[in-house]
Coordinates of C-alpha atoms in Angstrom, one line a residue:
Chain F
M86 CA 129.7 122.4 30.2
I87 CA 126.1 123.1 29.4
D88 CA 124.4 125.8 31.4
N89 CA 120.9 126.9 30.5
N90 CA 121.1 130.2 32.3
I91 CA 123.8 132.0 30.5
L92 CA 121.3 134.0 28.5
G93 CA 120.1 135.7 31.7
P94 CA 121.8 139.0 30.9
V95 CA 120.0 139.1 27.5
F96 CA 116.6 138.2 28.9
I97 CA 116.7 140.6 31.8
H98 CA 117.0 143.6 29.4
L99 CA 114.4 142.1 27.1
F100 CA 111.9 141.9 29.9
T101 CA 112.8 145.3 31.2
G102 CA 112.2 146.7 27.7
I103 CA 108.8 145.0 27.4
L104 CA 107.7 146.2 30.9
Q105 CA 108.6 149.7 29.8
L106 CA 106.6 149.4 26.6
I107 CA 103.6 148.5 28.8
A108 CA 104.3 151.6 30.9
W109 CA 104.4 153.7 27.7
R110 CA 104.3 157.4 28.4
K111 CA 104.5 156.9 32.1
T112 CA 108.0 158.2 32.4
V113 CA 108.4 158.0 36.2
T114 CA 107.5 154.3 36.2
Q115 CA 109.9 153.8 33.3
R116 CA 112.8 155.4 35.1
F117 CA 112.3 153.1 38.1
I118 CA 111.9 149.9 35.9
S119 CA 115.0 150.9 34.0
G120 CA 117.1 151.4 37.2
I121 CA 115.9 148.1 38.8
G122 CA 116.3 146.2 35.5
S123 CA 119.8 147.3 34.9
F124 CA 120.8 146.7 38.5
L125 CA 119.5 143.1 38.2
G126 CA 121.4 142.9 35.0
V127 CA 124.6 143.8 36.9
L128 CA 123.9 141.1 39.5
I129 CA 123.2 138.4 36.9
A130 CA 126.3 139.4 35.0
I131 CA 128.4 139.1 38.2
R132 CA 126.9 135.6 38.8
L133 CA 127.7 134.6 35.2
F134 CA 131.3 135.9 35.5
T135 CA 132.1 134.1 38.7
K136 CA 130.6 130.9 37.4
V137 CA 132.6 131.1 34.2
N138 CA 135.7 132.0 36.2
S139 CA 135.4 128.9 38.4
D140 CA 133.8 126.3 36.1
G141 CA 135.3 127.2 32.7
I142 CA 133.5 127.8 29.4
L143 CA 129.7 127.4 29.6
T144 CA 127.6 126.7 26.5
L145 CA 123.9 126.6 25.7
N146 CA 122.2 125.0 22.8
A147 CA 119.2 127.0 21.8
A148 CA 116.1 124.9 21.4
N149 CA 118.2 121.8 22.4
W150 CA 119.7 121.3 18.9
D151 CA 123.2 119.9 19.1
A152 CA 126.1 122.1 18.5
P153 CA 127.2 122.4 14.9
F154 CA 123.5 122.4 13.7
G155 CA 121.7 124.6 16.1
I156 CA 122.6 128.0 17.4
V157 CA 125.0 127.8 20.3
F158 CA 125.6 130.4 22.9
V159 CA 129.0 130.4 24.6
A160 CA 130.2 132.2 27.7
D161 CA 133.9 132.1 27.9
L162 CA 136.0 134.4 30.0
L163 CA 136.2 137.1 27.3
S164 CA 132.5 137.3 26.7
S165 CA 131.4 137.0 30.4
T166 CA 133.9 139.8 31.3
L167 CA 132.6 142.1 28.6
V168 CA 129.0 141.3 29.6
L169 CA 129.9 142.3 33.1
I170 CA 131.5 145.6 32.1
T171 CA 128.7 146.4 29.7
S172 CA 126.1 145.8 32.4
I173 CA 128.0 148.1 34.8
A174 CA 128.2 150.8 32.1
A175 CA 124.5 150.3 31.2
F176 CA 123.5 150.6 34.8
A177 CA 125.4 153.9 35.1
V178 CA 123.9 155.3 31.9
S179 CA 120.4 154.2 32.9
L180 CA 120.8 156.1 36.2
F181 CA 122.2 159.2 34.4
S182 CA 119.4 159.1 31.8
S183 CA 116.7 159.4 34.4
T184 CA 117.7 163.0 34.7
G185 CA 119.9 163.6 31.8
I186 CA 117.4 162.8 29.1
S187 CA 114.5 165.2 28.4
R188 CA 111.0 164.1 29.2
Q189 CA 110.1 164.6 25.5
R190 CA 112.5 161.9 24.4
M191 CA 111.3 159.5 27.2
L192 CA 107.8 159.9 25.9
Y193 CA 108.9 158.6 22.6
G194 CA 110.4 155.5 24.0
Y195 CA 114.0 156.2 24.9
F196 CA 114.2 153.7 27.8
P197 CA 112.8 150.6 26.0
I198 CA 115.0 151.1 23.1
F199 CA 118.0 151.7 25.3
H200 CA 117.4 148.3 27.0
F201 CA 117.0 146.6 23.6
L202 CA 120.3 148.1 22.7
V203 CA 122.0 146.6 25.8
M204 CA 120.2 143.3 25.1
G205 CA 121.8 143.3 21.6
L206 CA 125.2 144.0 23.1
N207 CA 125.0 141.2 25.6
G208 CA 123.7 138.8 22.9
A209 CA 126.6 139.7 20.6
F210 CA 129.1 138.9 23.3
L211 CA 127.5 135.6 24.1
T212 CA 126.7 134.1 20.8
G213 CA 128.8 131.3 19.3
D214 CA 127.3 131.4 15.9
I215 CA 128.6 133.8 13.2
F216 CA 125.2 134.5 11.6
N217 CA 123.7 135.0 15.0
L218 CA 126.4 137.5 15.7
Y219 CA 125.2 139.4 12.6
V220 CA 121.6 139.3 13.9
W221 CA 122.7 140.8 17.2
F222 CA 124.6 143.5 15.3
E223 CA 121.4 144.3 13.5
V224 CA 119.5 144.5 16.9
I225 CA 122.2 146.9 18.0
I226 CA 122.3 149.1 15.0
I227 CA 118.5 149.3 14.6
S228 CA 118.2 150.4 18.3
S229 CA 121.0 152.8 17.9
F230 CA 119.4 154.4 14.8
V231 CA 116.3 155.1 16.9
L232 CA 118.3 156.5 19.8
M233 CA 120.3 158.6 17.4
T234 CA 117.3 160.2 15.7
L235 CA 115.1 160.5 18.8
G236 CA 114.3 164.1 19.3
G237 CA 114.7 164.9 15.6
R238 CA 116.8 168.1 15.7
K239 CA 118.3 169.0 12.4
T240 CA 122.0 168.4 13.4
Q241 CA 120.9 165.1 14.9
L242 CA 119.4 163.9 11.7
E243 CA 122.4 165.0 9.7
G244 CA 124.7 162.9 12.0
A245 CA 122.2 160.0 11.9
V246 CA 122.3 159.9 8.1
K247 CA 126.1 159.5 8.1
Y248 CA 126.0 157.0 10.9
M249 CA 123.3 154.9 9.3
A250 CA 124.8 154.9 5.8
L251 CA 128.2 153.7 7.0
N252 CA 126.8 151.1 9.4
I253 CA 124.5 149.6 6.9
L254 CA 127.5 149.4 4.6
A255 CA 129.4 147.6 7.3
S256 CA 126.6 145.2 7.9
T257 CA 126.5 144.4 4.2
F258 CA 130.2 143.6 4.1
F259 CA 129.8 141.5 7.2
L260 CA 126.8 139.6 5.8
T261 CA 128.6 139.0 2.5
G262 CA 131.5 137.6 4.4
V263 CA 129.2 135.3 6.3
G264 CA 127.6 134.2 3.1
I265 CA 131.0 133.3 1.4
L266 CA 132.1 131.6 4.6
Y267 CA 129.0 129.4 4.6
G268 CA 129.5 128.7 0.9
I269 CA 133.1 127.4 1.3
T270 CA 132.7 125.6 4.6
G271 CA 129.0 124.8 5.0
S272 CA 128.9 125.8 8.6
L273 CA 128.1 128.9 10.7
N274 CA 129.1 127.7 14.1
M275 CA 132.3 129.5 15.0
A276 CA 133.9 126.6 16.7
D277 CA 133.1 124.3 13.8
L278 CA 134.3 126.9 11.3
S279 CA 137.6 127.1 13.1
E280 CA 138.2 123.4 12.3
K281 CA 136.6 123.4 8.8
I282 CA 138.4 126.5 7.6
K283 CA 141.8 124.7 7.7
M284 CA 140.5 122.0 5.4
V285 CA 139.5 124.4 2.6
N286 CA 141.7 123.9 -0.4
N287 CA 141.4 127.4 -1.8
Q288 CA 143.1 129.4 1.0
F289 CA 143.2 132.4 -1.2
L290 CA 139.4 132.7 -1.0
V291 CA 139.6 132.4 2.8
G292 CA 142.0 135.4 2.8
I293 CA 139.5 137.4 0.7
T294 CA 136.7 136.5 3.0
S295 CA 138.7 137.6 6.0
A296 CA 139.0 141.0 4.2
F297 CA 135.2 141.3 4.2
F298 CA 135.1 140.8 7.9
L299 CA 138.0 143.2 8.5
L300 CA 136.2 145.8 6.5
G301 CA 132.8 145.3 8.2
F302 CA 134.2 145.3 11.7
G303 CA 136.7 148.1 10.7
I304 CA 133.8 150.4 9.8
K305 CA 132.0 149.6 13.0
S306 CA 135.0 150.1 15.3
A307 CA 136.1 153.3 13.4
V308 CA 139.5 152.2 12.0
F309 CA 141.5 154.6 9.9
P310 CA 140.1 155.2 6.5
L311 CA 136.6 154.4 7.6
Y312 CA 136.4 156.3 10.9
Y313 CA 134.9 159.6 9.7
W314 CA 131.3 158.8 10.4
L315 CA 132.1 158.6 14.1
P316 CA 133.3 162.2 14.9
S317 CA 130.6 163.6 12.6
S318 CA 127.7 161.8 14.4
Y319 CA 128.6 161.2 18.0
H320 CA 128.3 164.8 19.1
T321 CA 124.7 165.2 18.0
P322 CA 122.6 162.9 20.3
P323 CA 122.1 163.6 24.0
S324 CA 125.0 162.8 26.2
A325 CA 123.5 159.7 27.8
V326 CA 123.0 158.2 24.3
A327 CA 126.5 159.3 23.2
A328 CA 127.9 157.6 26.3
T329 CA 126.4 154.3 25.3
F330 CA 127.6 154.7 21.8
G331 CA 131.0 155.9 22.6
G332 CA 131.6 153.5 25.4
L333 CA 130.1 150.4 23.9
L334 CA 129.3 150.3 20.2
T335 CA 132.8 150.7 18.7
K336 CA 134.0 148.1 21.3
V337 CA 131.7 145.5 19.9
G338 CA 133.6 145.8 16.6
I339 CA 136.8 145.2 18.5
Y340 CA 135.3 142.2 20.3
A341 CA 134.1 140.8 17.0
M342 CA 137.5 141.3 15.5
L343 CA 139.2 139.5 18.5
R344 CA 136.7 136.6 18.2
V345 CA 136.8 136.2 14.5
F346 CA 140.6 136.6 14.0
S347 CA 141.5 134.4 16.9
L348 CA 139.0 131.6 16.1
I349 CA 138.4 131.5 12.4
F350 CA 141.0 133.5 10.5
I351 CA 144.3 133.1 12.3
P352 CA 146.1 136.3 11.1
D353 CA 149.0 135.6 8.7
D354 CA 151.9 138.0 8.2
F355 CA 150.1 140.1 5.7
T356 CA 147.0 140.6 7.9
K357 CA 149.2 141.4 10.9
Q358 CA 151.2 144.0 8.9
L359 CA 148.0 145.5 7.5
L360 CA 146.5 145.7 11.0
M361 CA 149.7 147.4 12.3
V362 CA 149.6 150.0 9.5
L363 CA 145.9 150.6 10.2
A364 CA 146.6 151.0 13.9
V365 CA 149.3 153.6 13.4
L366 CA 147.3 155.6 11.0
T367 CA 144.2 155.4 13.2
I368 CA 146.1 156.7 16.2
F369 CA 147.7 159.4 14.1
T370 CA 144.4 160.7 12.5
G371 CA 142.5 160.4 15.7
S372 CA 145.0 162.4 17.7
M373 CA 145.4 165.1 15.0
G374 CA 141.6 165.4 15.0
A375 CA 141.5 165.7 18.8
L376 CA 144.1 168.5 18.7
I377 CA 142.0 170.9 16.7
K378 CA 138.5 170.3 18.2
L379 CA 137.2 172.7 20.8
N380 CA 133.8 171.2 21.4
I381 CA 134.2 168.7 24.3
R382 CA 132.2 165.9 22.7
R383 CA 133.8 166.3 19.3
L384 CA 137.1 166.1 21.0
F385 CA 136.1 162.9 22.9
S386 CA 134.9 161.4 19.6
Y387 CA 138.4 161.8 18.1
L388 CA 139.9 160.4 21.2
I389 CA 137.7 157.3 20.7
V390 CA 139.2 156.9 17.2
C391 CA 142.7 157.4 18.6
H392 CA 142.3 154.8 21.3
I393 CA 140.7 152.3 19.0
G394 CA 144.1 152.3 17.2
F395 CA 145.9 151.2 20.4
M396 CA 143.7 148.1 20.5
I397 CA 143.9 147.3 16.8
G398 CA 147.7 147.4 17.1
G399 CA 147.5 144.8 19.9
I400 CA 145.4 142.5 17.8
G401 CA 147.8 143.1 14.9
M402 CA 150.8 141.8 16.9
F403 CA 148.7 138.8 18.1
T404 CA 151.1 137.6 20.8
K405 CA 150.1 136.8 24.3
V406 CA 151.5 140.0 25.9
A407 CA 150.0 142.2 23.2
L408 CA 146.6 140.6 23.7
I409 CA 146.8 141.1 27.4
G410 CA 147.4 144.8 26.7
T411 CA 144.6 145.0 24.2
L412 CA 142.1 143.2 26.5
F413 CA 143.0 145.4 29.5
Y414 CA 142.7 148.5 27.4
L415 CA 139.3 147.3 26.1
F416 CA 138.0 146.9 29.6
H417 CA 139.4 150.2 30.7
D418 CA 138.2 152.0 27.6
I419 CA 134.6 150.9 27.9
L420 CA 134.3 152.3 31.4
V421 CA 136.3 155.5 30.9
K422 CA 134.8 156.5 27.5
T423 CA 131.2 155.9 28.9
N424 CA 132.2 158.1 31.8
M425 CA 133.7 160.8 29.7
F426 CA 130.5 161.3 27.8
L427 CA 128.5 161.3 31.0
I428 CA 130.9 164.0 32.2
A429 CA 130.3 166.0 29.0
G430 CA 126.6 165.7 29.7
L431 CA 127.1 166.9 33.3
I432 CA 129.1 169.9 32.1
R433 CA 126.4 170.7 29.7
Q434 CA 123.8 170.7 32.5
M435 CA 126.1 173.0 34.5
R436 CA 127.0 175.5 31.8
G437 CA 124.5 174.9 28.9
T438 CA 127.4 174.7 26.4
M439 CA 130.2 172.3 25.5
D440 CA 132.4 174.7 23.7
L441 CA 135.8 175.0 25.5
K442 CA 136.1 178.7 24.6
S443 CA 132.9 179.7 26.5
L444 CA 133.3 177.3 29.4
G445 CA 135.1 178.1 32.6
G446 CA 135.0 178.4 36.4
L447 CA 133.8 174.8 37.0
Y448 CA 136.5 174.1 39.6
A449 CA 135.7 177.3 41.6
Q450 CA 132.0 176.5 41.6
Y451 CA 132.0 172.7 42.1
P452 CA 135.3 171.7 43.7
K453 CA 134.2 168.2 44.9
I454 CA 132.6 167.2 41.6
S455 CA 135.7 168.5 39.8
L456 CA 138.0 166.3 41.9
L457 CA 135.9 163.3 41.0
I458 CA 136.1 164.2 37.3
V459 CA 139.9 164.7 37.5
L460 CA 140.3 161.1 38.6
V461 CA 138.5 160.0 35.4
L462 CA 140.6 162.3 33.3
F463 CA 143.8 161.1 34.9
S464 CA 142.8 157.5 34.3
L465 CA 142.1 158.3 30.6
V466 CA 145.5 159.8 30.2
G467 CA 147.1 156.9 32.0
I468 CA 148.7 158.4 35.1
P469 CA 150.5 155.4 36.7
P470 CA 148.3 153.9 39.5
L471 CA 145.1 154.3 37.4
S472 CA 143.8 151.9 34.9
G473 CA 144.9 153.6 31.7
F474 CA 148.6 153.1 32.5
W475 CA 148.9 149.3 32.7
P476 CA 147.8 148.2 29.3
K477 CA 150.1 150.7 27.6
V478 CA 153.1 149.1 29.4
F479 CA 152.2 145.7 27.9
L480 CA 151.6 147.1 24.5
I481 CA 154.9 149.1 24.4
K482 CA 156.9 146.2 25.8
D483 CA 155.6 143.8 23.2
A484 CA 155.9 146.2 20.4
Y485 CA 159.6 146.8 21.4
A486 CA 160.2 143.1 21.5
H487 CA 158.9 142.7 17.9
G488 CA 160.6 145.8 16.6
E489 CA 157.3 147.6 15.8
Y490 CA 158.9 151.0 16.2
A491 CA 156.3 152.9 14.2
Y492 CA 153.6 151.6 16.5
I493 CA 155.6 152.5 19.6
F494 CA 156.0 156.0 18.2
A495 CA 152.2 156.2 17.5
L496 CA 151.4 154.9 21.0
I497 CA 153.5 157.5 22.6
L498 CA 152.2 160.2 20.3
G499 CA 148.6 159.2 21.1
S500 CA 149.3 159.2 24.8
F501 CA 150.9 162.6 24.7
V502 CA 148.1 164.1 22.6
T503 CA 145.6 162.7 25.0
L504 CA 147.5 164.3 27.8
F505 CA 147.7 167.6 26.1
V506 CA 144.1 167.6 25.0
I507 CA 142.8 166.7 28.5
A508 CA 145.1 169.2 30.1
R509 CA 143.8 171.9 27.8
M510 CA 140.3 170.9 28.6
W511 CA 141.0 171.0 32.3
S512 CA 142.5 174.4 32.2
E513 CA 139.8 175.8 29.8
A514 CA 136.7 174.4 31.4
F515 CA 137.7 174.0 35.1
W516 CA 140.5 176.5 36.0
K517 CA 139.9 179.4 33.7
N518 CA 137.4 182.0 34.9
V519 CA 134.1 182.3 33.1
P520 CA 134.8 184.4 30.0
E521 CA 133.4 187.9 30.2
G522 CA 130.1 188.7 28.5
N523 CA 128.9 185.1 28.4
E524 CA 125.4 184.4 29.5
L525 CA 125.6 181.0 31.2
E526 CA 122.5 179.0 32.1
D527 CA 123.3 176.7 35.0
K528 CA 120.6 174.1 35.1
F529 CA 122.5 172.1 37.7
E530 CA 122.5 174.5 40.6
P531 CA 118.8 174.9 41.1
M532 CA 118.1 171.2 40.8
P533 CA 116.7 169.3 43.8
L534 CA 119.3 167.2 45.5
A535 CA 117.9 163.8 44.3
R536 CA 118.3 164.8 40.7
K537 CA 121.8 166.1 41.4
I538 CA 122.7 162.8 42.9
L539 CA 121.3 160.9 40.0
L540 CA 123.6 162.9 37.7
V541 CA 126.8 162.6 39.7
L542 CA 126.3 159.1 41.2
P543 CA 126.8 157.2 37.8
I544 CA 130.0 159.1 37.2
G545 CA 131.1 158.1 40.7
I546 CA 130.2 154.5 40.2
L547 CA 132.1 154.3 36.9
A548 CA 135.1 156.2 38.5
L549 CA 135.1 153.7 41.4
V550 CA 135.2 150.7 39.0
T551 CA 138.0 152.4 37.1
I552 CA 140.0 153.0 40.2
Y553 CA 139.3 149.5 41.3
I554 CA 140.7 148.2 38.0
G555 CA 143.7 150.4 38.3
L556 CA 144.6 149.6 41.9
N557 CA 143.7 146.0 41.6
A558 CA 145.6 145.6 38.3
N559 CA 147.0 142.3 39.4
F560 CA 143.6 140.6 39.3
V561 CA 142.7 142.2 35.9
I562 CA 146.1 141.2 34.4
T563 CA 145.6 137.6 35.6
L564 CA 142.2 137.7 34.1
A565 CA 143.5 139.2 30.8
D566 CA 146.2 136.6 30.8
N567 CA 143.7 133.8 31.1
I568 CA 141.6 135.3 28.3
A569 CA 144.7 135.7 26.1
D570 CA 145.4 132.1 26.6
Q571 CA 141.9 131.2 25.6
L572 CA 142.3 133.4 22.5
I573 CA 145.6 131.9 21.4
D574 CA 144.8 128.3 22.2
T575 CA 141.2 127.9 21.1
K576 CA 141.1 124.1 21.7
P577 CA 139.1 124.5 25.0
Y578 CA 136.6 126.7 23.3
I579 CA 136.1 124.3 20.4
E580 CA 135.9 121.3 22.8
A581 CA 133.4 123.1 25.0
V582 CA 131.1 123.7 22.0
L583 CA 131.5 120.5 20.0
K584 CA 132.1 117.9 22.6
Q585 CA 129.6 118.9 25.3
K586 CA 129.4 117.0 28.5
Q587 CA 126.1 117.1 30.4
N588 CA 126.8 118.3 33.9
Chain Y
M1486 CA 90.4 158.4 -3.9
K1487 CA 87.2 156.3 -3.2
S1488 CA 87.1 153.5 -5.6
P1489 CA 83.9 151.3 -5.2
I1490 CA 85.9 148.2 -6.2
L1491 CA 88.4 148.7 -3.4
L1492 CA 85.7 149.6 -0.9
T1493 CA 83.6 146.5 -1.6
A1494 CA 86.6 144.2 -2.0
S1495 CA 88.3 145.2 1.2
K1496 CA 85.0 144.9 3.1
Y1497 CA 84.9 141.2 2.2
L1498 CA 88.6 140.6 2.1
L1499 CA 89.1 141.7 5.8
P1500 CA 87.5 138.6 7.4
I1501 CA 88.8 136.3 4.7
L1502 CA 92.4 137.5 5.2
L1503 CA 92.1 137.2 8.9
L1504 CA 90.8 133.6 8.6
F1505 CA 93.6 132.9 6.1
S1506 CA 96.2 134.3 8.6
F1507 CA 94.9 132.0 11.3
F1508 CA 95.1 129.1 8.8
L1509 CA 98.7 130.0 8.0
L1510 CA 99.5 130.2 11.8
L1511 CA 98.2 126.7 12.4
R1512 CA 99.6 125.2 9.2
G1513 CA 103.0 126.5 10.1
H1514 CA 103.5 123.8 12.6
Y1515 CA 104.5 121.2 10.0
Y1516 CA 104.4 123.0 6.7
P1517 CA 105.6 126.4 5.3
G1518 CA 103.8 129.2 7.1
G1519 CA 103.7 130.1 10.7
G1520 CA 103.3 133.0 13.1
F1521 CA 105.4 135.5 11.1
V1522 CA 103.6 135.1 7.8
G1523 CA 100.2 134.8 9.5
G1524 CA 100.9 138.0 11.3
L1525 CA 101.9 139.7 8.1
V1526 CA 98.7 138.7 6.4
A1527 CA 96.6 139.8 9.3
S1528 CA 98.3 143.2 9.3
I1529 CA 97.9 143.5 5.5
A1530 CA 94.1 143.0 6.0
F1531 CA 94.0 146.0 8.3
V1532 CA 96.3 148.1 6.0
L1533 CA 94.0 147.4 3.1
H1534 CA 91.0 148.4 5.2
S1535 CA 92.7 151.6 6.1
F1536 CA 93.5 152.4 2.5
A1537 CA 89.8 152.0 1.6
F1538 CA 88.1 153.6 4.6
G1539 CA 90.8 155.8 6.1
T1540 CA 92.9 155.3 9.2
E1541 CA 90.2 156.4 11.7
A1542 CA 87.7 153.8 10.6
T1543 CA 90.4 151.1 10.9
M1544 CA 91.3 152.2 14.4
K1545 CA 87.7 151.9 15.3
I1546 CA 87.4 148.3 14.3
L1547 CA 90.8 147.5 15.8
K1548 CA 89.4 148.7 19.2
R1549 CA 92.9 148.7 20.8
K1550 CA 95.7 150.9 20.0
P1551 CA 98.5 149.2 18.0
L1552 CA 100.9 150.5 20.6
S1553 CA 99.3 148.4 23.3
L1554 CA 99.5 145.3 21.0
I1555 CA 103.3 145.6 20.6
P1556 CA 104.2 144.9 24.3
T1557 CA 101.5 142.1 24.5
G1558 CA 102.9 140.4 21.5
L1559 CA 106.5 140.8 22.5
A1560 CA 105.7 139.5 26.0
I1561 CA 104.0 136.4 24.7
S1562 CA 106.9 135.6 22.3
A1563 CA 109.5 136.4 25.0
L1564 CA 107.6 134.1 27.5
S1565 CA 107.4 131.3 24.9
V1566 CA 111.2 131.6 24.6
T1567 CA 111.9 131.6 28.3
I1568 CA 109.3 129.2 29.7
P1569 CA 111.5 126.1 28.9
I1570 CA 114.1 127.4 31.3
L1571 CA 111.7 126.8 34.1
F1572 CA 111.7 123.1 33.1
G1573 CA 115.5 123.0 33.1
L1574 CA 115.7 123.0 29.3
P1575 CA 117.5 125.5 27.0
P1576 CA 115.5 128.5 25.8
M1577 CA 113.3 128.0 22.8
T1578 CA 113.0 124.2 23.3
G1579 CA 109.6 122.9 22.1
L1580 CA 107.4 121.7 25.0
W1581 CA 105.0 118.9 24.5
L1582 CA 101.9 118.4 26.5
E1583 CA 101.6 114.9 28.1
E1584 CA 97.8 114.8 27.8
P1585 CA 96.2 115.4 24.4
I1586 CA 93.9 118.4 24.3
P1587 CA 90.5 117.2 23.0
F1588 CA 90.0 117.7 19.2
I1589 CA 93.5 119.0 18.7
G1590 CA 95.6 116.1 19.9
H1591 CA 99.2 116.1 20.9
D1592 CA 100.5 119.4 20.1
R1593 CA 103.4 121.6 20.7
I1594 CA 101.9 124.7 22.2
I1595 CA 105.0 126.7 22.7
P1596 CA 106.5 126.9 19.2
L1597 CA 103.1 127.5 17.7
L1598 CA 103.2 130.9 19.2

């Protein structure tokens, strides 16, 4: 069905960004605009999600060009859910940034760029055109380069160089893949491609093209041999930026993989096997890295890599149950990882350091905030009623049914390492007394109440959503079930795009 | 470096390039050209001027800070994308005026921008 309003989540962030450019150097105004804009973004995303949930797949033909020729935007369940979760995470980060980001960075345009980044994310989720997806990826990485380097400290620039080099490489692979795909099929519309790709005689070439996409998205989502840019760059920018990156950017790679491998390149046995091997190795290296790191944010960066492996494995099995697990984990991971980096930022405000060895005494000093944080940590580890638990059940169940024992082993290893690492972090940072002879600067204690609330509230919001997902798992599982159906049987998607009915 | 050739040339090239960029903008409606190329040419005119006379002289003839031009330009293009939504059409659809504007005729105003 055609709906001309599905680009709302994109436009709201575009206009927020423009308004903030007009209010250049007026940081207080910018903070207000940012908060209001992202809140409106959440409302629009909720509206889009309920509409897609009740009416089915919505499409929009940009400039009124019909589907295979013009650029088409599609809001199916997967994209509208991701837009909703992204909007919630962006709202939380926007609130947190209003105190967590230094004024110096705001003066050089932190907020407008942040909103352009979120615009790019929403656009990437909503587009139905493979080249347009590339363009949105470019919007995302250009904004993320700016956010990464803003402030210009030496370590930051060092991380940014690695980040930029690898991401440009990924974009090149992606673009090359798009070029070959256009060369062999003559179409860029994903629904159209899905039908035309079956008619290509040289299926060998199709396989090679899919490798380009796998490589491009693999770098972006930090899969095993190509992950090393992530831990060496994510600990450098301010925590609010790292939260956006850690929570959302790698997940766009997973989204793109889900979309491309369900719609265009249906994975054959070799691809599946390859993805399984990559998943196991990703989990393994990610968890090994997390074990030895003592800086909170470096540790979280390795946990991101580790948990990306869980999702890649689910895509690799490509059965309905595995996809339900992957999707559930994706939703949970966006919220929790964003929250983890916000927590890291809060700890930095409280103690002035993120090194586990010199941290301590947080529980004694801030018991209520610590209890809030422990909920998030439990959810990350996957203590049963919370959101991290359910997806693993699905993944392990399906892996067992298909005899993927290496993956089961990796999953369990990854979960245990997460548990161990988080428990160590809890005991070092929260329970242990402050180590002797450490000069701690507590910037949090003397803050006015309003600023304290702005730092803690976003963590609370995200924690609430996580708890809601965990306790209301039934709803999320039904949703993931419907999405998995749409991913496996792509006929409704193709029909919605190519045989549009005017409503 | 103060080359008299560059100084003289850029003094005369500035208005010509600006005129040319306007020509490209209007021509882009039906033929190769358009706002992007026109904008590039216009900015090249000012860059050339700043090479010849220094950045401060160029800022003086620009009158406004480039930073205030960015949101204005972005806002205009974003509005031209979203205005069709108000008429119930998909974004970026070309809108045609019912009544011809004198001397210009039927014209698509929106995509021109």
